Each structure stands twice: as structure tokens, then as C-alpha cells.
XYZ file of N, CA and C in Angstrom:
204
model
N 28.144 55.109 68.930
C 27.318 56.170 68.919
C 26.912 56.552 67.674
N 25.960 56.845 67.132
C 25.378 56.826 65.967
C 25.670 58.569 65.391
N 26.476 58.500 63.989
C 26.525 59.839 63.478
C 25.657 60.992 63.827
N 24.243 60.824 63.782
C 23.224 61.831 64.479
C 23.637 62.178 65.879
N 23.936 61.228 66.737
C 24.165 61.470 68.076
C 25.337 61.908 68.646
N 26.162 62.215 67.729
C 27.494 62.617 68.144
C 27.588 64.238 69.147
N 28.543 64.147 70.266
C 28.390 65.550 70.849
C 28.885 66.292 70.251
N 28.334 67.663 70.340
C 29.312 68.765 69.654
C 30.792 68.771 69.401
N 31.511 68.517 70.715
C 33.119 68.122 70.580
C 33.323 67.110 69.730
N 32.487 65.812 69.661
C 32.814 64.973 68.457
C 32.842 65.838 67.218
N 31.907 66.375 66.782
C 31.534 66.836 65.586
C 32.630 68.273 65.116
N 32.955 68.846 66.041
C 34.311 70.011 66.175
C 35.712 68.902 65.756
N 35.821 67.753 66.068
C 37.062 67.255 66.180
C 36.583 66.525 64.665
N 35.606 65.885 64.304
C 35.611 65.432 62.876
C 35.777 66.508 61.947
N 34.889 67.772 62.191
C 35.335 68.921 61.314
C 36.931 69.446 61.010
N 37.496 69.173 62.204
C 38.902 69.604 62.021
C 39.979 68.446 61.548
N 39.459 67.661 61.803
C 39.834 66.612 60.775
C 39.695 66.860 59.483
N 38.671 66.767 59.006
C 38.292 67.276 57.630
C 39.040 68.423 57.146
N 39.154 69.493 58.031
C 39.737 70.886 57.213
C 41.416 70.508 57.252
N 41.753 69.527 58.144
C 43.185 69.395 57.888
C 43.446 68.406 56.871
N 42.445 67.669 56.275
C 42.652 66.950 54.865
C 43.160 67.874 53.797
N 42.282 68.949 53.885
C 42.635 69.855 52.595
C 44.044 70.114 52.546
N 44.682 70.227 53.998
C 46.203 70.620 53.934
C 47.251 69.320 53.536
N 46.512 68.115 53.615
C 47.383 67.126 53.746
C 47.756 66.604 52.387
N 48.626 65.610 52.430
C 49.214 64.978 51.541
C 48.250 63.913 50.522
N 47.337 63.793 51.363
C 46.250 62.794 50.526
C 45.137 63.366 49.827
N 45.273 65.086 49.882
C 44.163 65.725 49.381
C 44.238 65.257 47.574
N 43.007 65.089 47.120
C 42.612 64.852 45.887
C 41.218 65.756 45.075
N 41.695 66.179 43.985
C 40.698 67.239 43.550
C 39.286 66.485 43.668
N 39.437 65.200 43.208
C 38.461 64.333 42.901
C 37.369 64.250 43.854
N 38.243 64.079 45.167
C 37.520 64.073 46.222
C 37.175 65.401 47.043
N 37.857 66.418 46.896
C 37.570 67.672 47.513
C 35.981 67.995 47.737
N 35.016 67.867 46.657
C 33.949 68.311 46.689
C 33.328 67.564 47.436
N 33.449 66.269 47.917
C 32.542 65.108 48.777
C 33.138 65.913 50.379
N 34.388 66.071 50.553
C 35.139 66.305 51.693
C 34.251 67.764 51.856
N 34.323 68.715 51.110
C 34.040 70.010 51.564
C 32.157 70.153 52.148
N 31.568 69.035 50.893
C 29.652 69.109 51.597
C 29.827 68.407 52.873
N 30.773 67.388 53.251
C 30.738 66.918 54.447
C 31.048 68.060 55.767
N 32.256 68.703 55.198
C 32.684 69.479 56.221
C 31.394 70.712 56.374
N 30.867 71.225 55.361
C 30.168 72.250 55.649
C 28.574 71.889 56.425
N 28.226 70.625 55.739
C 27.294 69.820 56.949
C 27.650 69.584 58.357
N 28.505 69.306 58.373
C 29.341 69.038 60.135
C 29.276 70.886 60.658
N 29.637 71.545 59.920
C 29.455 73.086 60.502
C 28.344 73.595 60.565
N 27.083 73.192 59.803
C 25.782 73.423 60.154
C 25.443 72.747 61.314
N 25.392 71.533 61.769
C 25.183 70.809 62.607
C 26.136 71.256 63.876
N 27.065 71.946 63.827
C 27.597 72.261 64.939
C 26.962 73.780 65.586
N 26.839 74.552 64.337
C 26.247 75.684 64.686
C 24.518 75.823 65.188
N 23.987 74.551 64.696
C 22.680 74.347 65.121
C 22.648 73.688 66.456
N 23.694 72.890 66.901
C 23.824 72.222 68.256
C 24.039 73.318 69.207
N 24.809 74.226 68.793
C 25.523 75.570 69.595
C 24.362 76.520 70.033
N 23.533 76.652 69.047
C 22.312 77.291 69.061
C 21.360 76.688 70.235
N 20.868 75.665 69.979
C 20.043 74.864 70.849
C 20.600 75.071 72.294
N 22.112 74.538 72.387
C 22.538 74.677 73.776
C 22.549 76.206 74.242
N 22.668 76.966 73.527
C 22.839 78.634 74.451
C 21.109 78.764 74.540
N 20.424 78.470 73.862
C 18.753 78.591 74.388
C 18.497 77.821 75.572
N 18.943 76.709 75.831
C 18.946 75.869 77.023
C 19.504 76.498 78.115
N 20.287 77.284 77.864
C 21.468 77.879 78.803
C 20.432 79.263 79.377
N 20.003 79.823 78.329
C 19.233 81.200 78.691
C 18.146 80.670 79.412
N 17.196 79.443 78.902
C 16.166 79.206 79.978
C 16.305 79.066 81.510
N 17.094 78.441 81.435
C 17.944 77.770 82.702
C 18.481 79.057 83.587
N 19.068 80.060 83.041
C 19.187 81.241 83.440
C 18.384 82.005 83.999
N 17.109 82.215 83.072
C 16.080 82.680 83.535
C 15.290 82.435 84.488
N 15.334 81.041 84.492
C 14.385 80.071 85.566
C 15.327 80.597 86.644
N 16.248 80.539 86.554
C 17.089 80.726 88.072
C 17.108 82.339 88.745
N 17.078 82.853 87.563
C 17.029 84.465 88.010
C 15.548 84.946 88.517
N 14.541 84.051 88.187
C 13.178 84.540 88.289
C 13.005 83.706 89.807
N 13.938 82.887 90.357
C 14.058 81.965 91.616
C 14.801 82.858 92.604
N 15.305 83.828 92.365
C 16.378 84.312 93.020
C 15.873 85.658 93.722
């Protein structure tokens, strides 16, 4: 699965791993800015995907409500 086609759950796991890195013994100030940018991009992708999912759910709900 390519990076762009990861599920929301996969992205949440990846973000959790990045956040955990900041508390780990592997933390390095030299690497921190890149990790932060990566985490920020993942968080934005998750937010975007969740918004799209919410919109899809609302469309299905409206369709269901109009059929009932």
C-alpha cells in the first residue's frame, strides 16, 4: 500500500509512533524538526480524511432519511 493510500487507522498508528519517538531514547534534536513536520503532515491528512468520511456519512444519512 502506498503512502497516499493508507487508511485512516494506518495513519493514526504512524502518527502515534512518531509522537512516541519524541519521548524515546532515540530522540535527537537534529532529527526532531523533520519528525515534527512529518507528524504535522500526517495529522493534517488524518483530519482531511476524517472530514471526507464525515461528509460521506452525512450524504448516506440524508439519502436514507429521504427514503424513509
